Structures are given as C-alpha cells and as structure tokens.
CSV table of C-alpha atoms and ligand atoms in Angstrom, one decimal:
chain,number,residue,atom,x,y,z
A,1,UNK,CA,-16.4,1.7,-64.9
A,2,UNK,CA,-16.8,-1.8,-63.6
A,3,UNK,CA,-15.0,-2.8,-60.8
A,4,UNK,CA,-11.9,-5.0,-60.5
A,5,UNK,CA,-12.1,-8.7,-60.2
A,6,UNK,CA,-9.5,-10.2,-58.4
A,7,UNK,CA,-8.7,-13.7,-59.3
A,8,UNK,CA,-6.2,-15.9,-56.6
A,9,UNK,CA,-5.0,-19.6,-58.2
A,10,UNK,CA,-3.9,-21.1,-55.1
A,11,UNK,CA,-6.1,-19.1,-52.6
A,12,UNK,CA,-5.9,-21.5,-49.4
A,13,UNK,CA,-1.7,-21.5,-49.7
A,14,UNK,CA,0.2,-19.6,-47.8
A,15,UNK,CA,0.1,-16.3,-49.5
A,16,UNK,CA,-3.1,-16.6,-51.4
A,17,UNK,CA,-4.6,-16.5,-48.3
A,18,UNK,CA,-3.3,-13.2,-47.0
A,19,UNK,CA,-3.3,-11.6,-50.5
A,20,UNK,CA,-7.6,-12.7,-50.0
A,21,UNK,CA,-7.9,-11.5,-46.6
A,22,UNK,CA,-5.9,-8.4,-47.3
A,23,UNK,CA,-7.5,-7.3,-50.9
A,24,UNK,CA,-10.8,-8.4,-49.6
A,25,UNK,CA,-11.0,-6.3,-46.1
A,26,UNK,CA,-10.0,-3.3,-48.8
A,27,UNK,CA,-13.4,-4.1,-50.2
A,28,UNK,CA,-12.0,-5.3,-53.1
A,29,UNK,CA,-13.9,-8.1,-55.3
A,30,UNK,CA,-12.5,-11.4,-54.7
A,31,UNK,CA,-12.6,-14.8,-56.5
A,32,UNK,CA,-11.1,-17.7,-54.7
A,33,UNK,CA,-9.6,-20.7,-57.2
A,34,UNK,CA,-7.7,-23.4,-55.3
A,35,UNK,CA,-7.8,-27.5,-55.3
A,36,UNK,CA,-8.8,-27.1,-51.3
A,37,UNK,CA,-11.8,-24.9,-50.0
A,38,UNK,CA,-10.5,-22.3,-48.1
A,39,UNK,CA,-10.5,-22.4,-44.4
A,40,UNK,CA,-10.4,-19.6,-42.6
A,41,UNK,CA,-13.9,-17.6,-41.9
A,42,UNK,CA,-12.7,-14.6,-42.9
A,43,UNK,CA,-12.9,-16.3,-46.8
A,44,UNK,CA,-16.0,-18.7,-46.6
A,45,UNK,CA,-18.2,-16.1,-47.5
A,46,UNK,CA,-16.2,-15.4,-51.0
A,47,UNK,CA,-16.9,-16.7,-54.2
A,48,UNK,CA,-14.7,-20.5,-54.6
A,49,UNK,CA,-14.2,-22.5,-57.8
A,50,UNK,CA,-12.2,-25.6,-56.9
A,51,UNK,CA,-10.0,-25.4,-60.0
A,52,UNK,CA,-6.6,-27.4,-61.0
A,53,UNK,CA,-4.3,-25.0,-62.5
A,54,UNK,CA,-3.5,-27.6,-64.9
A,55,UNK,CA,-7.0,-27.8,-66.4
A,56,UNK,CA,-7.0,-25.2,-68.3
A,57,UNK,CA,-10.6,-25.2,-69.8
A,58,UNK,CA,-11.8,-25.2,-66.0
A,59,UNK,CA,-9.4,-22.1,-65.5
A,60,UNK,CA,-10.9,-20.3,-68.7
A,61,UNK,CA,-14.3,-20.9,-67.4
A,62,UNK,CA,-13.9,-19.6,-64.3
A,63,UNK,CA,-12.1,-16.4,-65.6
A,64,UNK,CA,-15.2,-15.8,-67.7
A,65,UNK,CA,-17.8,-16.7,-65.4
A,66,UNK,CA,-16.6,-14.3,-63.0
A,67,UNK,CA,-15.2,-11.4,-65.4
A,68,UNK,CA,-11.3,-11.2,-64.1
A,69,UNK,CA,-9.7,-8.8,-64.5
A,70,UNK,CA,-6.7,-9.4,-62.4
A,71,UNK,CA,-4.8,-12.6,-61.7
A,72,UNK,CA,-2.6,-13.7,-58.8
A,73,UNK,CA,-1.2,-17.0,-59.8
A,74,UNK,CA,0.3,-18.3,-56.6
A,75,UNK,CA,-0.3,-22.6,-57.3
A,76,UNK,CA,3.1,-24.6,-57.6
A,77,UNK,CA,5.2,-26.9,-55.9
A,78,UNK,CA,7.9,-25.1,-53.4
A,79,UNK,CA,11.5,-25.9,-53.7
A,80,UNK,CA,11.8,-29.2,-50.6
A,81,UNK,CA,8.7,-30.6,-52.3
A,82,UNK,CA,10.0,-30.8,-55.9
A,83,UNK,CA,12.7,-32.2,-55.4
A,84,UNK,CA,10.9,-35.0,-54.2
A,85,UNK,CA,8.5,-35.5,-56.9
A,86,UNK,CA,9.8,-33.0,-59.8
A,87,UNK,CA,8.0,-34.5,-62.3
A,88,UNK,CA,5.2,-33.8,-60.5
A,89,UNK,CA,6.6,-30.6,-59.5
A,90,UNK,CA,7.6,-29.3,-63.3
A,91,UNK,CA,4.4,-30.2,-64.5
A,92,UNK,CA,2.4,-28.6,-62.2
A,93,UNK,CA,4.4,-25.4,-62.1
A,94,UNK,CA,5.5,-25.1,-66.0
A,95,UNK,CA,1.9,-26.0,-67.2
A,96,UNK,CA,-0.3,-23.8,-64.4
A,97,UNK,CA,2.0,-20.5,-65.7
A,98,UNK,CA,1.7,-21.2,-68.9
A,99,UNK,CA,-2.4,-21.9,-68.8
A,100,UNK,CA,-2.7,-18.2,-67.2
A,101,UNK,CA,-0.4,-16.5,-69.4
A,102,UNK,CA,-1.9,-18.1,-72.5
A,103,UNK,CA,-5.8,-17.0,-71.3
A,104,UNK,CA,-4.3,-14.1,-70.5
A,105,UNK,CA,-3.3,-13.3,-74.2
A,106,UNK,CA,-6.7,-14.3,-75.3
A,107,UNK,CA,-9.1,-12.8,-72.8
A,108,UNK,CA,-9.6,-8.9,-73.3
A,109,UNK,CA,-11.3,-8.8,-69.4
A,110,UNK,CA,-7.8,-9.8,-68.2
A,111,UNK,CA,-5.7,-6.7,-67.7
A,112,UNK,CA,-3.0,-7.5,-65.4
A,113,UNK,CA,-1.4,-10.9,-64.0
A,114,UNK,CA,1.3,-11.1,-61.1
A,115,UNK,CA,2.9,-14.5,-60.3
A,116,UNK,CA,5.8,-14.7,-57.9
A,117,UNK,CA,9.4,-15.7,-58.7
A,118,UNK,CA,11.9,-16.7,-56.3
A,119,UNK,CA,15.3,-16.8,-54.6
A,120,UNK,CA,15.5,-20.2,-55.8
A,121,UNK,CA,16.4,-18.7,-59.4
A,122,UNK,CA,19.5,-17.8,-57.6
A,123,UNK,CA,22.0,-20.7,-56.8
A,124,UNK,CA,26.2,-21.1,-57.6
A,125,UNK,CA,27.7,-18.7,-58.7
A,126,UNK,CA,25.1,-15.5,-57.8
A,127,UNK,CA,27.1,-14.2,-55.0
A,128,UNK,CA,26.5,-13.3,-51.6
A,129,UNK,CA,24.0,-10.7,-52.5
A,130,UNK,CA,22.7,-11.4,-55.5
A,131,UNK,CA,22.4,-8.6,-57.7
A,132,UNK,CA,19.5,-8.0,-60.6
A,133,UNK,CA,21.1,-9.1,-63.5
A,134,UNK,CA,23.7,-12.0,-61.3
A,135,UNK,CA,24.1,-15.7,-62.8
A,136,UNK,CA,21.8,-17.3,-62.9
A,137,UNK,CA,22.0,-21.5,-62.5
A,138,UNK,CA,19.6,-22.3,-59.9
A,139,UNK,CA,20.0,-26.4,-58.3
A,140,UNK,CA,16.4,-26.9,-58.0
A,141,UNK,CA,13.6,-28.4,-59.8
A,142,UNK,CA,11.3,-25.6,-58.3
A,143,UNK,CA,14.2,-22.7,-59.1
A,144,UNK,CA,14.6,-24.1,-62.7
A,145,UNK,CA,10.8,-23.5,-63.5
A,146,UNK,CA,11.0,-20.2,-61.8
A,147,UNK,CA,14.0,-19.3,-63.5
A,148,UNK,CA,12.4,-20.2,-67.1
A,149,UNK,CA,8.9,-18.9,-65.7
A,150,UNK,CA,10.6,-15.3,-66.4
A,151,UNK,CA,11.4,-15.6,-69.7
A,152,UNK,CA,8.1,-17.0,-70.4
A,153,UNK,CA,6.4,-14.1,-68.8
A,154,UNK,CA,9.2,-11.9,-70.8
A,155,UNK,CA,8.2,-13.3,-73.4
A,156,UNK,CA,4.1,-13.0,-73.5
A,157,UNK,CA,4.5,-9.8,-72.7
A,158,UNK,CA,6.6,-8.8,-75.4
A,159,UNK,CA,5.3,-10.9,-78.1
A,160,UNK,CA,1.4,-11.5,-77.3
A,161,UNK,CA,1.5,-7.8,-74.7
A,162,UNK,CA,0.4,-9.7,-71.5
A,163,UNK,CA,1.1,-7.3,-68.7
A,164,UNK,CA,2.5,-9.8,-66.1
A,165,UNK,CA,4.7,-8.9,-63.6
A,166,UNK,CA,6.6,-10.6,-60.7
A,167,UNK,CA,8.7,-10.3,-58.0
A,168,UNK,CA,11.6,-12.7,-56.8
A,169,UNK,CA,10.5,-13.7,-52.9
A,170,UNK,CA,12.4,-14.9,-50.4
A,171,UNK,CA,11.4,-17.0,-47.6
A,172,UNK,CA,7.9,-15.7,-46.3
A,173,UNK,CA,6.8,-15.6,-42.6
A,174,UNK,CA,3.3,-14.7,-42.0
A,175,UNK,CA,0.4,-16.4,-39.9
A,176,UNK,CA,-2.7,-17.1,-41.4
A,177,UNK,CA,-1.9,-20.3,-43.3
A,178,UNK,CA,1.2,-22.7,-43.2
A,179,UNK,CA,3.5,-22.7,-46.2
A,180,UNK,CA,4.2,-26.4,-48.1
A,181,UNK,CA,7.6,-28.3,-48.6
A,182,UNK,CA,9.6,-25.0,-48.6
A,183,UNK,CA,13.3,-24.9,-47.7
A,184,UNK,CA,12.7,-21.4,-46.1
A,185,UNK,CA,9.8,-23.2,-43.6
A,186,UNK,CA,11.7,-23.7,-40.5
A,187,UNK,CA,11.3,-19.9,-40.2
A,188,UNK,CA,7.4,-20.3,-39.9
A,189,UNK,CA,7.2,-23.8,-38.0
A,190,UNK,CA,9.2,-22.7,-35.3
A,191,UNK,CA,6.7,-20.5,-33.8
A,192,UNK,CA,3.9,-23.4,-33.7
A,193,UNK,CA,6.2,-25.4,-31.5
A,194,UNK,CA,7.6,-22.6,-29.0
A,195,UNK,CA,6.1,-24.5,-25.8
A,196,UNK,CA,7.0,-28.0,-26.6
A,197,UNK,CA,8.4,-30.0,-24.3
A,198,UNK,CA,11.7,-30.8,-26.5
A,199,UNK,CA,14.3,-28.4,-28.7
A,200,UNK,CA,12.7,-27.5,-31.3
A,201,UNK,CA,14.6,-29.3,-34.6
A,202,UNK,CA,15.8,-27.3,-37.1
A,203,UNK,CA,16.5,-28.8,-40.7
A,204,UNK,CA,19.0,-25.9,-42.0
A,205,UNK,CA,22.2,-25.4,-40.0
A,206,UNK,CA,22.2,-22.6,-37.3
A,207,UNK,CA,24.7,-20.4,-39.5
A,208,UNK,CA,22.9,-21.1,-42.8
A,209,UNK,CA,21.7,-17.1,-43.6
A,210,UNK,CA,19.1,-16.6,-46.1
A,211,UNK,CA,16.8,-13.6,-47.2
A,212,UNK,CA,13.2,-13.3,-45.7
A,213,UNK,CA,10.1,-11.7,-45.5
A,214,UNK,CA,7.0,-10.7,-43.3
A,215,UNK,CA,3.7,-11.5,-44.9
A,216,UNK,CA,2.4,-8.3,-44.8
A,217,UNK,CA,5.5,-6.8,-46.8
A,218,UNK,CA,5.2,-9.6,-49.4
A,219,UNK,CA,1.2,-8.7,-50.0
A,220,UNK,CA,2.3,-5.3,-50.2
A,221,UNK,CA,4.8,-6.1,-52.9
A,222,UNK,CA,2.4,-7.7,-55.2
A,223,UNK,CA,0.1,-4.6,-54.8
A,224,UNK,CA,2.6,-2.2,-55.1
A,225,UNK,CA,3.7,-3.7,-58.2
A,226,UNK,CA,0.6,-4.1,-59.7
A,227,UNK,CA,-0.3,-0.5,-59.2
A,228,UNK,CA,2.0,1.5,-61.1
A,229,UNK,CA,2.1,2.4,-65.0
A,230,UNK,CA,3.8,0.0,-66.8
A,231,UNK,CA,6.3,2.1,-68.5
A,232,UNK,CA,7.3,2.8,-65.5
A,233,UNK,CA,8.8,-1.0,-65.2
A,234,UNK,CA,12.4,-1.5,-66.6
A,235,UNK,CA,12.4,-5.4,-65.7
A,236,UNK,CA,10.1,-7.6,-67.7
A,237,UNK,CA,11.3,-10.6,-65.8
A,238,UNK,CA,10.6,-10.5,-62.0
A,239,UNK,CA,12.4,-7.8,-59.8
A,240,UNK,CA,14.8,-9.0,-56.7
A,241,UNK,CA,13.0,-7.3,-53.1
A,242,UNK,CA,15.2,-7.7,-50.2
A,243,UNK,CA,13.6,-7.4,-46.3
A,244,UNK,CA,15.5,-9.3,-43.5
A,245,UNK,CA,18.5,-11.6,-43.8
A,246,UNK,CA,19.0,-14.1,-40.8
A,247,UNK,CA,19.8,-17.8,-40.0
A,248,UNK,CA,18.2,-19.8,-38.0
A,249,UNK,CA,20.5,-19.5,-34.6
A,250,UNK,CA,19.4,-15.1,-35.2
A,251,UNK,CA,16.1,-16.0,-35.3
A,252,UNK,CA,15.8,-18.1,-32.6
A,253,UNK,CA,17.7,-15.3,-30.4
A,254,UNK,CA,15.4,-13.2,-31.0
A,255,UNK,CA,12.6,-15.8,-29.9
A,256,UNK,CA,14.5,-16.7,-26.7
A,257,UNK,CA,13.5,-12.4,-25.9
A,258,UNK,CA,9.9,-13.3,-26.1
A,259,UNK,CA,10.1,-16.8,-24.7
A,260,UNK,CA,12.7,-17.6,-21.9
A,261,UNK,CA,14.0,-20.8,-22.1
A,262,UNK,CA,13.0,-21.8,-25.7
A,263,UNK,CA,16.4,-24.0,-27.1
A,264,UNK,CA,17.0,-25.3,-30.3
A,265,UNK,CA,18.4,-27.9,-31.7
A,266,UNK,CA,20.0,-29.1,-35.3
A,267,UNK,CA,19.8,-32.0,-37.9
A,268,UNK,CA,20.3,-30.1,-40.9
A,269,UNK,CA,18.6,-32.5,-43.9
A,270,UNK,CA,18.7,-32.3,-47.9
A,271,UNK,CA,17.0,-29.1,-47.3
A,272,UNK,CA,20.7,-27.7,-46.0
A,273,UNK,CA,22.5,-28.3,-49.5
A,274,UNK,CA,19.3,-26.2,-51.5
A,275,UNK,CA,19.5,-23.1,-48.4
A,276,UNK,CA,23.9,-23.3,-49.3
A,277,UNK,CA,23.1,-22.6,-53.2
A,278,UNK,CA,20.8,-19.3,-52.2
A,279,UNK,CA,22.5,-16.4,-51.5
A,280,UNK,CA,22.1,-14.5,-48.3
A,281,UNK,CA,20.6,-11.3,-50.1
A,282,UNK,CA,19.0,-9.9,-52.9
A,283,UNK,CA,20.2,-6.2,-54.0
A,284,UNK,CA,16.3,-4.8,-54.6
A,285,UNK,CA,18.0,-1.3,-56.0
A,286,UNK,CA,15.7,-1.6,-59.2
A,287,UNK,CA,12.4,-2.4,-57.8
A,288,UNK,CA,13.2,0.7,-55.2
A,289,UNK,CA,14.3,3.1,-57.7
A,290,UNK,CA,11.3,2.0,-60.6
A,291,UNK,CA,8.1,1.2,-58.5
A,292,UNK,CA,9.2,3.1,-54.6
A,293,UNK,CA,9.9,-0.8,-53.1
A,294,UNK,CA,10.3,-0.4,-49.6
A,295,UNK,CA,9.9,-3.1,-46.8
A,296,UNK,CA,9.1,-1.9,-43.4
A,297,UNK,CA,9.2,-4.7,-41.4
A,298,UNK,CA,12.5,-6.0,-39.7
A,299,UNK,CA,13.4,-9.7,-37.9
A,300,UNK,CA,12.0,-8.0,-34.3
A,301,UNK,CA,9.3,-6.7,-35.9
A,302,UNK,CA,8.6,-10.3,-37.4
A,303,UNK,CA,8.9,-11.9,-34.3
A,304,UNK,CA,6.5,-9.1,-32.4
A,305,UNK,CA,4.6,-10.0,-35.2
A,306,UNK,CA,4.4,-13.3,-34.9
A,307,UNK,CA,4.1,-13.7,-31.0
A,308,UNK,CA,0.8,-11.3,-31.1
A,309,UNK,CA,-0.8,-13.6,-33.8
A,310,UNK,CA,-0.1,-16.1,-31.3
A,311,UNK,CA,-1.3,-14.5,-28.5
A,312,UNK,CA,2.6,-15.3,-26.3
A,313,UNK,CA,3.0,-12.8,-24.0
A,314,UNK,CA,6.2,-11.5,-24.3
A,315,UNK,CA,8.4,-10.4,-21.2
A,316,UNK,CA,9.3,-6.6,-21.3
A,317,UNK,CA,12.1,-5.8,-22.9
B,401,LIG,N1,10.2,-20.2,-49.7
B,401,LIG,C1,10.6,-20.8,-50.9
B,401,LIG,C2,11.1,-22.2,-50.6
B,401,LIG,O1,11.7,-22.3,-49.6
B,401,LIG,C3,11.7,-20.0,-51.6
B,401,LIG,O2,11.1,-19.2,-52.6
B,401,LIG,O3,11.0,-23.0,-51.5
C-alpha cells in the first residue's frame, strides 16, 4: 500500500509547525505548504511549496505533485488580527477552506482533511461552559468564518462525501513557533518576557478565564481524530475539547513558582471585549465518549512545560 502523505497549509504557524515536527519524528511523510519557508532545522530538510491558500490552482498542483493523501489546513487569520483587517481576514479564511474542501471532492488521493474550529464560534449567549450543541452567535470576524466553516465542512461531507473533520480549540500554548494576532496570545508571550526588567503587560484583564491548551495535547487531538473509523463520528461539524481553564492572574501564579519575583501588570485592550464573549469552557463529553478525547496535560504541567523549553531553572517546589 503506498504510504500516507501528509499535507500542512500553513506549516511555519504556530501549530503547523508542531503537527510537522511531531508527524515527521513518527517517520511519517511530510509536505510543508506555507507563504513563509519554515524555520526551524528540524523542517528544512522536508519537502516546501510556498503556496497561498487562496490560489487554488497552486494548491491543486501541489496536492498532485506530491500524491496527498491527508490535509491539515491550519492558514487563516486569528481572531485580534481580523478584526483589524476582516476583509482581509474573511477572504483569506472563507476562500483557503473552501479551495481544500473543493480539491478535496475532486481528488481521489485525498482521503481525509482536518481543519481546526474554534472557541471563537462561541460568543453571547453560549454559557459559561459551553456545551456541543450551545448558541451559537460568535462577535468576531475570525469566529463568524469558523462558525460557517462547519457547516461548509457539514456540508461537503454530506453532499460531495469529503471526510473532514475538526475540532473547536481553545487558546494553544506550545513552544516551537509564536502564534499571530490571537486574543488567547498573552498566554504564550508571557513566557518570552519572564526576565525583563519591567511587569510584564497583559492585554486581557487578570480575572478574564478562558479555555486552553498545551501544544502537545492539541497535535494529539488532530491525530486522534483523524485515526478512528468514521462511523464512529456523531458530529459532522467540529467537536468542543476542553483541557485547562485559567486567567491570566492563575497563570502568572503559577509562573511566580518557577520564577520568584516575576509581577504583572494590566491594560486590558480591544482584545478584553472578544476574551468576555468566549466562555470559560467547553463541555468535550462527545468527543470523549465518540473518539476516547482525553487531554493529559494540566496549567502546572504547561508551565513545567514551558520553563524546560526555555531552559529556566525552576526553584524546588
Ligand atoms: N487562539 C485563538 C484566538 O485567540 C482562539 O481560537 O484567536
């Protein structure tokens, strides 16, 4: 049988990096597809097609060239970004997801596609913990494409058979690359300015609790999913996960255990009114119960995590 081709649109971002690193150190066959070459050694020795998700001939031709078989379509504008430039942002993410679902109904090599949804579909009206099915009327350029991105993928799937599948993420904490224009980013910036001579500035409020995730526990989502039968999926829009819920004022308590001193500070931005509208869980009972979803890391594990990547020795504790 030939081997799997793994296809990431958006390689050098902040997952598609670790999804690379993590499927290729399986021994896995990767292709890289991302505007930017990626950057970390690890990947420079991998196939790379600088691709646009919104050409889509470029996309079809390096599906073919390279005989995909699975797609991780991770390109689009995060929620602080597009509400900057949503044009811009609803362009690039409406058009990209539709491009790989549309090749994906027309190219018999491509067997499976995952492409992450998001808390962001969540906003007023959800509740606290939001459950599968909650209300749905999220505030955001970048939540209203995700939030329309599942019925699309509902819909190739049931009308043109594309097996796509997705998972709503929360905000996602990992080391290997920086995430971009995300209202969840505090939670990752922090740790690249634990030594600096001033409070660190924090753009949410230090009560403002939202859900989040370790890297290693997102990857593993994506795989997980991909893995099992398909009948054995009840959800043909994206699933809710649920990890770690903190705000910013938890997190940095448990950074002050690593590194004595640290202090924080807060000037919460337009970034605080899009964190209010997200709820401070997701109830992941589905994607438990119908593909074994089951994160294993928790906040000091993440910040363990996190302090080792970054070589801080931590006091004993
Ligand atoms: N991390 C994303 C953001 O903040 C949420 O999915 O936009």
């Amino acid at each position: 049988m030939p081997q799997d081709v793994h296809c990431i649109i958006g390689a050098s971002g902040q997952l598609g990096t670790e999804l690379a690193v993590t499927l290729h150190n399986a021994g896995e066959q990767v292709v890289l597809l991302d505007i930017k070459a990626p950057s970390l050694p690890a990947l420079l020795e991998l196939p790379f097609e600088k691709v646009d998700v919104r050409d889509q001939a470029a996309l079809c031709a390096a599906f073919g060239a390279h005989h995909v078989t699975h797609v991780y379509h991770f390109a689009a504008a995060l929620s602080a970004r597009g509400e900057q430039e949503p044009q811009w942002a609803w362009d690039l993410n409406m058009k990209g997801l539709l491009h790989v679902l549309d090749l994906a109904s027309s190219m018999d090599s491509i067997a499976r596609v995952f492409w992450p949804s998001s808390i962001a579909v969540f906003g007023p009206g959800s509740g606290p913990v939001a459950a599968q099915s909650a209300f749905r009327l999220p505030s955001t350029v970048y939540g209203i494409s995700k939030n329309v991105g599942e019925h699309w993928c509902s819909w190739y799937h049931q009308h043109r058979g594309v097996d796509v599948r997705s998972v709503r993420y929360p905000g996602l904490i990992g080391t290997l690359a920086p995430p971009g224009g995300g209202t969840t980013d505090y939670a990752v910036e922090v740790f690249d300015q634990l030594h600096g001579p001033a409070p660190y500035t924090c753009f949410l409020q230090a009560n403002e609790k939202l859900p989040m995730m370790h890297m290693d526990d997102a990857v593993g989502a994506a795989l997980q999913i991909l893995s099992v039968p398909r009948a054995a999926l009840r959800c043909n829009e994206a699933y809710n996960i649920n990890a770690m819920s903190f705000d910013p004022q938890g997190l940095f308590a448990e950074i002050g255990r690593h590194v004595p001193g640290f202090t924080a500070e807060y000037a919460p931005d337009f970034r605080q009114d899009i964190a209010a509208g997200w709820p401070d869980a997701l109830n992941d009972d589905m994607a438990r119960e119908d593909w074994g979803w089951s994160p294993k890391i928790d906040l000091p594990g993440l910040v363990q995590s996190m302090m080792e990547a970054r070589r801080i020795a931590s006091p004993a504790r």
